[in-house]
């Protein structure tokens, strides 16, 4: 999604950081809702994912999904799917694209993704 006037500017990744991009408009909208409700936690999630999308320093909040949710497809390739728990209910799901050094946000929202219900 291309930035528009009034959109927030994100700094480019440097050195070994991953770029963070939205895979859909709904993920971008959910991100904005998380920003309104839990900006500090969202910033922590952003910095963690950007620095190392596979870090397990807080496994209760940040981990790879399991079973049929462990992988997801993006642009014809299969990637690992991870989750960051931003708040008690708020989640970010993303795919790790090592080739592009990008974390593709597939879900962001203040509630559990419907697929887990």
XYZ file of C-alpha atoms in Angstrom:
117
model
C 0.000 0.000 0.000
C 1.385 3.349 -1.015
C 1.614 6.123 1.546
C -0.746 9.032 1.211
C -0.740 12.579 2.516
C -1.140 12.539 6.271
C 0.158 8.960 6.674
C 2.754 8.255 9.307
C 6.323 7.967 7.980
C 8.178 4.805 8.991
C 11.980 4.832 9.092
C 13.726 2.470 6.678
C 15.411 -0.625 8.130
C 19.156 -0.408 8.703
C 21.847 -3.079 8.903
C 20.205 -6.403 9.853
C 16.749 -5.037 10.668
C 13.655 -6.354 8.926
C 11.263 -4.112 7.075
C 7.686 -4.298 8.377
C 4.905 -4.055 5.797
C 1.175 -4.642 5.719
C -0.124 -7.552 3.661
C -3.620 -6.039 3.544
C -5.586 -2.884 4.224
C -7.398 -4.609 7.090
C -4.038 -5.340 8.758
C -3.128 -1.643 8.428
C -6.481 -0.615 9.907
C -6.035 -3.034 12.811
C -2.542 -1.637 13.419
C -4.012 1.855 13.726
C -6.607 0.602 16.213
C -3.839 -1.020 18.280
C -1.905 2.268 18.103
C -4.889 4.120 19.579
C -5.394 1.595 22.388
C -1.885 0.433 23.281
C 0.755 2.635 21.653
C 3.570 1.746 24.057
C 3.021 -2.000 23.683
C 2.697 -1.671 19.914
C 5.964 0.251 19.743
C 7.665 -2.509 21.760
C 6.258 -5.117 19.351
C 7.415 -3.102 16.333
C 10.958 -2.777 17.661
C 11.130 -6.463 18.608
C 9.879 -7.719 15.251
C 12.074 -5.309 13.343
C 15.234 -6.268 15.231
C 14.631 -10.036 15.212
C 11.267 -11.408 14.105
C 12.129 -14.827 15.604
C 13.284 -13.711 19.043
C 11.973 -15.778 21.930
C 12.949 -13.526 24.822
C 9.258 -13.324 25.837
C 7.728 -16.627 24.628
C 4.455 -15.954 26.438
C 3.924 -12.916 24.163
C 5.971 -13.695 21.067
C 6.087 -17.090 19.383
C 5.597 -19.045 16.198
C 2.082 -20.311 15.658
C 1.529 -24.063 15.709
C -0.167 -26.717 13.621
C -1.961 -25.601 10.479
C -1.291 -21.947 11.391
C 2.522 -22.366 11.587
C 3.001 -21.317 7.951
C 1.319 -18.987 5.520
C 1.646 -18.092 1.852
C 2.694 -14.710 0.525
C 3.395 -13.966 -3.137
C 3.502 -17.654 -4.004
C 5.951 -18.639 -1.261
C 5.420 -20.298 2.101
C 6.750 -18.480 5.169
C 6.783 -19.014 8.927
C 3.819 -17.386 10.700
C 4.480 -15.754 14.058
C 2.340 -13.973 16.623
C 3.059 -11.073 18.949
C 0.569 -10.539 21.775
C 0.355 -6.751 22.071
C -2.347 -6.732 24.769
C -4.395 -9.434 26.489
C -6.603 -9.663 23.397
C -4.640 -7.667 20.814
C -2.508 -9.584 18.362
C -0.169 -9.139 15.433
C 0.311 -12.059 13.049
C 3.082 -11.841 10.506
C 4.957 -13.898 7.952
C 8.754 -13.834 7.906
C 10.130 -13.318 4.401
C 13.871 -13.858 4.824
C 14.623 -13.309 1.141
C 13.218 -9.758 1.273
C 14.071 -9.280 4.968
C 10.456 -8.304 5.512
C 7.841 -9.142 8.115
C 4.456 -9.093 6.350
C 1.701 -8.158 8.798
C -1.272 -10.360 7.874
C -3.382 -9.551 10.920
C -3.343 -6.789 13.507
C -6.213 -6.155 15.834
C -7.490 -5.618 19.329
C -9.148 -9.056 19.476
C -8.189 -12.634 18.686
C -8.161 -13.500 14.970
C -11.406 -15.295 14.030
C -9.506 -18.360 12.801
C -8.489 -19.169 16.399
C -12.054 -19.087 17.769
